[in-house]
PDB file of C-alpha atoms in Angstrom:
ATOM      1  CA  MET A   1     -18.453   3.313  26.919  1.00  0.00           C
ATOM      2  CA  THR A   2     -17.189   6.554  25.327  1.00  0.00           C
ATOM      3  CA  ASP A   3     -17.379   7.466  21.640  1.00  0.00           C
ATOM      4  CA  ARG A   4     -13.580   7.227  21.481  1.00  0.00           C
ATOM      5  CA  THR A   5     -13.630   3.626  22.758  1.00  0.00           C
ATOM      6  CA  ILE A   6     -16.353   2.638  20.270  1.00  0.00           C
ATOM      7  CA  ILE A   7     -14.407   4.159  17.356  1.00  0.00           C
ATOM      8  CA  ILE A   8     -11.168   2.449  18.416  1.00  0.00           C
ATOM      9  CA  ILE A   9     -12.995  -0.895  18.791  1.00  0.00           C
ATOM     10  CA  GLY A  10     -14.417  -0.414  15.284  1.00  0.00           C
ATOM     11  CA  PHE A  11     -10.928   0.093  13.838  1.00  0.00           C
ATOM     12  CA  CYS A  12      -9.673  -2.950  15.781  1.00  0.00           C
ATOM     13  CA  VAL A  13     -12.510  -5.099  14.374  1.00  0.00           C
ATOM     14  CA  VAL A  14     -11.660  -4.055  10.792  1.00  0.00           C
ATOM     15  CA  LEU A  15      -7.948  -4.667  11.462  1.00  0.00           C
ATOM     16  CA  ALA A  16      -8.717  -8.129  12.927  1.00  0.00           C
ATOM     17  CA  ALA A  17     -10.804  -8.988   9.834  1.00  0.00           C
ATOM     18  CA  VAL A  18      -7.909  -7.878   7.582  1.00  0.00           C
ATOM     19  CA  ILE A  19      -5.446 -10.047   9.545  1.00  0.00           C
ATOM     20  CA  VAL A  20      -7.789 -13.083   9.348  1.00  0.00           C
ATOM     21  CA  ALA A  21      -8.266 -12.554   5.578  1.00  0.00           C
ATOM     22  CA  ALA A  22      -4.500 -12.131   5.093  1.00  0.00           C
ATOM     23  CA  ILE A  23      -3.695 -15.350   6.980  1.00  0.00           C
ATOM     24  CA  TYR A  24      -6.463 -17.294   5.201  1.00  0.00           C
ATOM     25  CA  SER A  25      -5.379 -16.054   1.763  1.00  0.00           C
ATOM     26  CA  HIS A  26      -1.751 -17.019   2.405  1.00  0.00           C
ATOM     27  CA  LEU A  27      -2.799 -20.516   3.553  1.00  0.00           C
ATOM     28  CA  HIS A  28      -5.390 -21.044   0.767  1.00  0.00           C
ATOM     29  CA  ARG A  29      -4.153 -19.121  -2.251  1.00  0.00           C
ATOM     30  CA  GLU A  30      -6.191 -21.315  -4.600  1.00  0.00           C
ATOM     31  CA  ARG A  31      -9.388 -20.148  -2.880  1.00  0.00           C
ATOM     32  CA  LEU A  32      -8.648 -16.531  -2.010  1.00  0.00           C
ATOM     33  CA  ALA A  33      -6.040 -14.279  -3.607  1.00  0.00           C
ATOM     34  CA  THR A  34      -3.708 -12.422  -1.276  1.00  0.00           C
ATOM     35  CA  LEU A  35      -3.987  -8.656  -0.976  1.00  0.00           C
ATOM     36  CA  ALA A  36      -0.836  -8.250  -3.085  1.00  0.00           C
ATOM     37  CA  GLU A  37      -2.204 -10.518  -5.853  1.00  0.00           C
ATOM     38  CA  THR A  38      -5.524  -8.669  -5.770  1.00  0.00           C
ATOM     39  CA  VAL A  39      -3.865  -5.263  -5.987  1.00  0.00           C
ATOM     40  CA  ALA A  40      -1.642  -6.539  -8.824  1.00  0.00           C
ATOM     41  CA  HIS A  41      -4.768  -7.651 -10.675  1.00  0.00           C
ATOM     42  CA  LEU A  42      -6.640  -4.399 -10.052  1.00  0.00           C
ATOM     43  CA  THR A  43      -3.655  -2.358 -11.223  1.00  0.00           C
ATOM     44  CA  ARG A  44      -3.007  -4.321 -14.426  1.00  0.00           C
ATOM     45  CA  THR A  45      -3.905  -1.342 -16.623  1.00  0.00           C
ATOM     46  CA  ARG A  46      -1.690   1.724 -16.791  1.00  0.00           C
ATOM     47  CA  THR A  47      -4.466   4.078 -15.664  1.00  0.00           C
ATOM     48  CA  ALA A  48      -5.354   1.957 -12.626  1.00  0.00           C
ATOM     49  CA  ARG A  49      -1.661   1.690 -11.726  1.00  0.00           C
ATOM     50  CA  ILE A  50      -1.219   5.458 -11.886  1.00  0.00           C
ATOM     51  CA  VAL A  51      -4.348   5.988  -9.753  1.00  0.00           C
ATOM     52  CA  ALA A  52      -3.019   3.461  -7.207  1.00  0.00           C
ATOM     53  CA  VAL A  53       0.361   5.241  -7.091  1.00  0.00           C
ATOM     54  CA  LEU A  54      -1.356   8.606  -6.592  1.00  0.00           C
ATOM     55  CA  ILE A  55      -3.414   7.161  -3.698  1.00  0.00           C
ATOM     56  CA  TRP A  56      -0.225   5.683  -2.236  1.00  0.00           C
ATOM     57  CA  ALA A  57       1.572   9.034  -2.583  1.00  0.00           C
ATOM     58  CA  TRP A  58      -1.314  10.858  -0.915  1.00  0.00           C
ATOM     59  CA  LEU A  59      -1.276   8.351   1.992  1.00  0.00           C
ATOM     60  CA  GLY A  60       2.451   8.962   2.442  1.00  0.00           C
ATOM     61  CA  TRP A  61       1.969  12.711   2.484  1.00  0.00           C
ATOM     62  CA  HIS A  62      -1.083  12.485   4.773  1.00  0.00           C
ATOM     63  CA  PHE A  63       0.461  10.192   7.407  1.00  0.00           C
ATOM     64  CA  LEU A  64       4.138  11.141   7.219  1.00  0.00           C
ATOM     65  CA  ALA A  65       4.437  14.743   6.049  1.00  0.00           C
ATOM     66  CA  ARG A  66       1.183  16.569   6.639  1.00  0.00           C
TER      67      ARG A  66
ATOM     68  CA  MET B   1       0.325 -18.088 -11.367  1.00  0.00           C
ATOM     69  CA  TYR B   2       0.828 -16.121 -14.577  1.00  0.00           C
ATOM     70  CA  ALA B   3       3.430 -14.003 -12.877  1.00  0.00           C
ATOM     71  CA  ALA B   4       5.201 -17.100 -11.582  1.00  0.00           C
ATOM     72  CA  ALA B   5       5.220 -18.654 -15.063  1.00  0.00           C
ATOM     73  CA  CYS B   6       6.487 -15.434 -16.539  1.00  0.00           C
ATOM     74  CA  ARG B   7       9.242 -15.217 -13.958  1.00  0.00           C
ATOM     75  CA  THR B   8      10.263 -18.800 -14.707  1.00  0.00           C
ATOM     76  CA  VAL B   9      10.540 -17.989 -18.397  1.00  0.00           C
ATOM     77  CA  HIS B  10      12.576 -14.918 -17.575  1.00  0.00           C
ATOM     78  CA  ARG B  11      14.973 -17.041 -15.585  1.00  0.00           C
ATOM     79  CA  ASP B  12      15.388 -19.347 -18.587  1.00  0.00           C
ATOM     80  CA  SER B  13      15.980 -16.316 -20.811  1.00  0.00           C
ATOM     81  CA  ARG B  14      13.629 -17.651 -23.479  1.00  0.00           C
ATOM     82  CA  LEU B  15      11.254 -14.722 -23.246  1.00  0.00           C
ATOM     83  CA  THR B  16      12.481 -11.170 -23.111  1.00  0.00           C
ATOM     84  CA  ALA B  17      11.113  -8.581 -20.705  1.00  0.00           C
ATOM     85  CA  THR B  18       9.576  -6.699 -23.617  1.00  0.00           C
ATOM     86  CA  ARG B  19       7.222  -9.629 -24.361  1.00  0.00           C
ATOM     87  CA  CYS B  20       6.364 -10.304 -20.746  1.00  0.00           C
ATOM     88  CA  PRO B  21       4.274  -7.798 -18.762  1.00  0.00           C
ATOM     89  CA  TYR B  22       6.192  -8.650 -15.615  1.00  0.00           C
ATOM     90  CA  PRO B  23       9.728  -7.375 -15.076  1.00  0.00           C
ATOM     91  CA  ALA B  24      12.612  -9.765 -14.650  1.00  0.00           C
ATOM     92  CA  PRO B  25      13.195 -10.843 -11.024  1.00  0.00           C
ATOM     93  CA  VAL B  26      15.295  -8.468  -8.990  1.00  0.00           C
ATOM     94  CA  ARG B  27      18.822  -9.774  -8.480  1.00  0.00           C
ATOM     95  CA  LEU B  28      20.374 -10.101  -5.045  1.00  0.00           C
ATOM     96  CA  TRP B  29      22.706  -7.116  -5.315  1.00  0.00           C
ATOM     97  CA  THR B  30      19.935  -5.020  -6.835  1.00  0.00           C
ATOM     98  CA  ARG B  31      17.700  -6.022  -3.936  1.00  0.00           C
ATOM     99  CA  ALA B  32      20.412  -5.097  -1.421  1.00  0.00           C
ATOM    100  CA  LEU B  33      20.872  -1.738  -3.161  1.00  0.00           C
ATOM    101  CA  LEU B  34      17.129  -1.185  -3.138  1.00  0.00           C
ATOM    102  CA  ILE B  35      16.836  -1.995   0.573  1.00  0.00           C
ATOM    103  CA  ALA B  36      19.733   0.381   1.312  1.00  0.00           C
ATOM    104  CA  ALA B  37      18.110   3.134  -0.763  1.00  0.00           C
ATOM    105  CA  LEU B  38      14.687   2.681   0.842  1.00  0.00           C
ATOM    106  CA  THR B  39      16.244   2.617   4.321  1.00  0.00           C
ATOM    107  CA  GLY B  40      18.214   5.777   3.495  1.00  0.00           C
ATOM    108  CA  ILE B  41      15.092   7.584   2.270  1.00  0.00           C
ATOM    109  CA  ALA B  42      13.168   6.386   5.354  1.00  0.00           C
ATOM    110  CA  LEU B  43      15.886   7.670   7.703  1.00  0.00           C
ATOM    111  CA  VAL B  44      16.063  11.030   5.921  1.00  0.00           C
ATOM    112  CA  GLY B  45      12.273  11.321   5.849  1.00  0.00           C
ATOM    113  CA  ALA B  46      11.948  10.374   9.524  1.00  0.00           C
ATOM    114  CA  ALA B  47      14.620  12.921  10.459  1.00  0.00           C
ATOM    115  CA  PHE B  48      12.309  15.710   9.324  1.00  0.00           C
ATOM    116  CA  PRO B  49       9.354  16.513  11.543  1.00  0.00           C
ATOM    117  CA  PRO B  50       5.854  16.138  10.102  1.00  0.00           C
ATOM    118  CA  HIS B  51       3.850  19.226   9.079  1.00  0.00           C
ATOM    119  CA  GLY B  52       6.811  20.686   7.205  1.00  0.00           C
ATOM    120  CA  TRP B  53       7.913  21.107   3.592  1.00  0.00           C
ATOM    121  CA  PRO B  54      11.158  19.056   3.895  1.00  0.00           C
ATOM    122  CA  ALA B  55       9.132  15.921   4.753  1.00  0.00           C
ATOM    123  CA  THR B  56       6.778  16.726   1.867  1.00  0.00           C
ATOM    124  CA  VAL B  57       9.753  16.926  -0.511  1.00  0.00           C
ATOM    125  CA  VAL B  58      11.031  13.545   0.721  1.00  0.00           C
ATOM    126  CA  VAL B  59       7.545  12.089   0.017  1.00  0.00           C
ATOM    127  CA  LEU B  60       7.430  13.696  -3.439  1.00  0.00           C
ATOM    128  CA  VAL B  61      10.806  12.338  -4.621  1.00  0.00           C
ATOM    129  CA  PRO B  62      10.030   8.579  -4.346  1.00  0.00           C
ATOM    130  CA  ALA B  63       6.413   9.242  -5.342  1.00  0.00           C
ATOM    131  CA  THR B  64       7.590  10.809  -8.618  1.00  0.00           C
ATOM    132  CA  VAL B  65       9.998   7.932  -9.302  1.00  0.00           C
ATOM    133  CA  VAL B  66       7.285   5.328  -8.612  1.00  0.00           C
ATOM    134  CA  LEU B  67       4.798   7.259 -10.755  1.00  0.00           C
ATOM    135  CA  VAL B  68       7.193   7.338 -13.715  1.00  0.00           C
ATOM    136  CA  LEU B  69       7.969   3.614 -13.370  1.00  0.00           C
ATOM    137  CA  ALA B  70       4.247   2.798 -13.052  1.00  0.00           C
ATOM    138  CA  ALA B  71       3.452   4.772 -16.201  1.00  0.00           C
ATOM    139  CA  ARG B  72       6.214   3.014 -18.154  1.00  0.00           C
ATOM    140  CA  ARG B  73       5.057  -0.524 -17.302  1.00  0.00           C
ATOM    141  CA  PRO B  74       3.027  -2.179 -20.084  1.00  0.00           C
ATOM    142  CA  PRO B  75      -0.540  -3.286 -19.242  1.00  0.00           C
ATOM    143  CA  ASP B  76      -1.223  -6.915 -18.319  1.00  0.00           C
ATOM    144  CA  GLN B  77      -3.963  -8.798 -20.171  1.00  0.00           C
ATOM    145  CA  ALA B  78      -4.052 -11.862 -17.869  1.00  0.00           C
ATOM    146  CA  ARG B  79      -7.528 -13.214 -17.106  1.00  0.00           C
ATOM    147  CA  PRO B  80      -8.517 -13.317 -13.438  1.00  0.00           C
ATOM    148  CA  SER B  81      -8.811 -16.711 -11.741  1.00  0.00           C
ATOM    149  CA  PRO B  82     -11.737 -17.498  -9.390  1.00  0.00           C
ATOM    150  CA  ALA B  83      -9.378 -16.875  -6.453  1.00  0.00           C
ATOM    151  CA  ILE B  84      -8.589 -13.415  -7.799  1.00  0.00           C
ATOM    152  CA  ARG B  85     -12.300 -12.650  -8.261  1.00  0.00           C
ATOM    153  CA  ARG B  86     -13.003 -13.718  -4.670  1.00  0.00           C
ATOM    154  CA  GLY B  87      -9.980 -11.677  -3.566  1.00  0.00           C
ATOM    155  CA  VAL B  88     -11.327  -8.573  -5.275  1.00  0.00           C
ATOM    156  CA  LEU B  89     -14.673  -9.068  -3.505  1.00  0.00           C
ATOM    157  CA  VAL B  90     -13.263  -9.772  -0.025  1.00  0.00           C
ATOM    158  CA  TRP B  91     -10.529  -7.107  -0.053  1.00  0.00           C
ATOM    159  CA  SER B  92     -12.906  -4.521  -1.514  1.00  0.00           C
ATOM    160  CA  LEU B  93     -15.430  -5.223   1.235  1.00  0.00           C
ATOM    161  CA  LEU B  94     -12.741  -4.870   3.894  1.00  0.00           C
ATOM    162  CA  ALA B  95     -11.470  -1.623   2.339  1.00  0.00           C
ATOM    163  CA  ALA B  96     -15.049  -0.327   2.189  1.00  0.00           C
ATOM    164  CA  ALA B  97     -15.604  -1.249   5.856  1.00  0.00           C
ATOM    165  CA  GLY B  98     -12.408   0.566   6.867  1.00  0.00           C
ATOM    166  CA  LEU B  99     -13.262   3.639   4.795  1.00  0.00           C
ATOM    167  CA  ALA B 100     -16.839   3.692   6.114  1.00  0.00           C
ATOM    168  CA  TRP B 101     -15.604   3.570   9.705  1.00  0.00           C
ATOM    169  CA  GLU B 102     -13.046   6.296   8.985  1.00  0.00           C
ATOM    170  CA  ALA B 103     -15.833   8.430   7.456  1.00  0.00           C
ATOM    171  CA  TYR B 104     -18.038   7.764  10.515  1.00  0.00           C
ATOM    172  CA  ALA B 105     -15.251   8.945  12.846  1.00  0.00           C
ATOM    173  CA  PHE B 106     -14.542  11.951  10.620  1.00  0.00           C
ATOM    174  CA  VAL B 107     -18.132  13.255  10.458  1.00  0.00           C
ATOM    175  CA  ARG B 108     -18.517  12.845  14.230  1.00  0.00           C
ATOM    176  CA  GLN B 109     -15.726  15.368  14.853  1.00  0.00           C
ATOM    177  CA  PRO B 110     -17.164  18.647  16.167  1.00  0.00           C
ATOM    178  CA  ASP B 111     -14.816  20.603  13.881  1.00  0.00           C
ATOM    179  CA  TRP B 112     -13.884  18.800  10.634  1.00  0.00           C
ATOM    180  CA  SER B 113     -10.739  20.884  10.218  1.00  0.00           C
ATOM    181  CA  ARG B 114      -9.404  19.959  13.645  1.00  0.00           C
ATOM    182  CA  ALA B 115      -8.474  16.519  15.053  1.00  0.00           C
ATOM    183  CA  SER B 116     -10.777  15.387  17.850  1.00  0.00           C
ATOM    184  CA  HIS B 117      -9.634  13.347  20.838  1.00  0.00           C
ATOM    185  CA  ALA B 118     -13.188  12.161  21.520  1.00  0.00           C
ATOM    186  CA  ASP B 119     -13.889  11.042  17.937  1.00  0.00           C
ATOM    187  CA  PRO B 120     -10.485  10.080  16.526  1.00  0.00           C
ATOM    188  CA  THR B 121      -9.916   9.227  12.873  1.00  0.00           C
ATOM    189  CA  LEU B 122      -7.191   6.777  11.906  1.00  0.00           C
ATOM    190  CA  SER B 123      -4.729   9.595  11.279  1.00  0.00           C
ATOM    191  CA  THR B 124      -5.507  11.121  14.697  1.00  0.00           C
ATOM    192  CA  LEU B 125      -4.780   7.753  16.308  1.00  0.00           C
ATOM    193  CA  LEU B 126      -1.578   7.197  14.300  1.00  0.00           C
ATOM    194  CA  ASP B 127      -0.219  10.738  14.590  1.00  0.00           C
ATOM    195  CA  PRO B 128       1.478  10.237  18.001  1.00  0.00           C
ATOM    196  CA  VAL B 129       3.022   6.973  16.747  1.00  0.00           C
ATOM    197  CA  LEU B 130       4.300   8.418  13.458  1.00  0.00           C
ATOM    198  CA  GLU B 131       5.383  11.783  14.816  1.00  0.00           C
ATOM    199  CA  HIS B 132       8.886  10.815  15.940  1.00  0.00           C
ATOM    200  CA  GLY B 133      11.113   7.975  17.073  1.00  0.00           C
ATOM    201  CA  PRO B 134      11.780   4.530  15.600  1.00  0.00           C
ATOM    202  CA  LEU B 135       8.119   3.974  14.709  1.00  0.00           C
ATOM    203  CA  ARG B 136       8.283   6.989  12.387  1.00  0.00           C
ATOM    204  CA  VAL B 137      11.134   5.227  10.520  1.00  0.00           C
ATOM    205  CA  VAL B 138       9.000   2.044  10.413  1.00  0.00           C
ATOM    206  CA  GLY B 139       6.099   4.081   9.009  1.00  0.00           C
ATOM    207  CA  TRP B 140       8.335   5.453   6.272  1.00  0.00           C
ATOM    208  CA  LEU B 141       9.689   1.968   5.482  1.00  0.00           C
ATOM    209  CA  VAL B 142       6.188   0.470   5.263  1.00  0.00           C
ATOM    210  CA  TRP B 143       5.067   3.270   2.945  1.00  0.00           C
ATOM    211  CA  LEU B 144       8.146   2.961   0.695  1.00  0.00           C
ATOM    212  CA  TRP B 145       7.861  -0.842   0.609  1.00  0.00           C
ATOM    213  CA  ALA B 146       4.176  -0.555  -0.417  1.00  0.00           C
ATOM    214  CA  GLY B 147       5.161   1.795  -3.245  1.00  0.00           C
ATOM    215  CA  TRP B 148       7.855  -0.574  -4.434  1.00  0.00           C
ATOM    216  CA  ARG B 149       5.365  -3.475  -4.380  1.00  0.00           C
ATOM    217  CA  LEU B 150       2.975  -1.456  -6.537  1.00  0.00           C
ATOM    218  CA  ILE B 151       5.462  -1.402  -9.405  1.00  0.00           C
ATOM    219  CA  SER B 152       7.505  -4.553  -8.815  1.00  0.00           C
ATOM    220  CA  ARG B 153       4.762  -7.169  -9.246  1.00  0.00           C
TER     221      ARG B 153
END
């Protein structure tokens, strides 16, 4: 197994865990908040919201324009 | 739940937007206008190739608008529910796992300033997908939608 395959499998495992958590949180909102609800909670202060927007802007530049 | 209650009150017009930390729900025509605007920006952005200043400008324009709107929103004092606390834990762990794996792939590259085929980071893997074609438009739409969600909740 090459390094490339191992790295891709690692990303797939994380992605699969995110999908499972997303499905579970949408089915059991009373037990686990969805990603959107969690982000909304984490960005409830102005500073946190601005930091989140800056991270989002950087991701856009990094993946779409860089 | 707090957001839902707030939205309900907004609909009944008994509480103004200035007293509620959440904005009033977006109306249908506003939503249609927003979708058209985001699609337009995505199409313009996707028309420009990556690694160039025009694409950077198209990223900067919505980023500035979202930043201004985010700074203008009042803070929310709502207390977190147990579900939110568990959400923070679970989603933080998943984000940490993703970032750790990205860092692992990054430090394994022979030259950190150059993408490696043997040890690809997430951006190396996504570059061919987001470089051109319909998936580049989808990438732009996903990014714009995420930005809108950051300020619309």
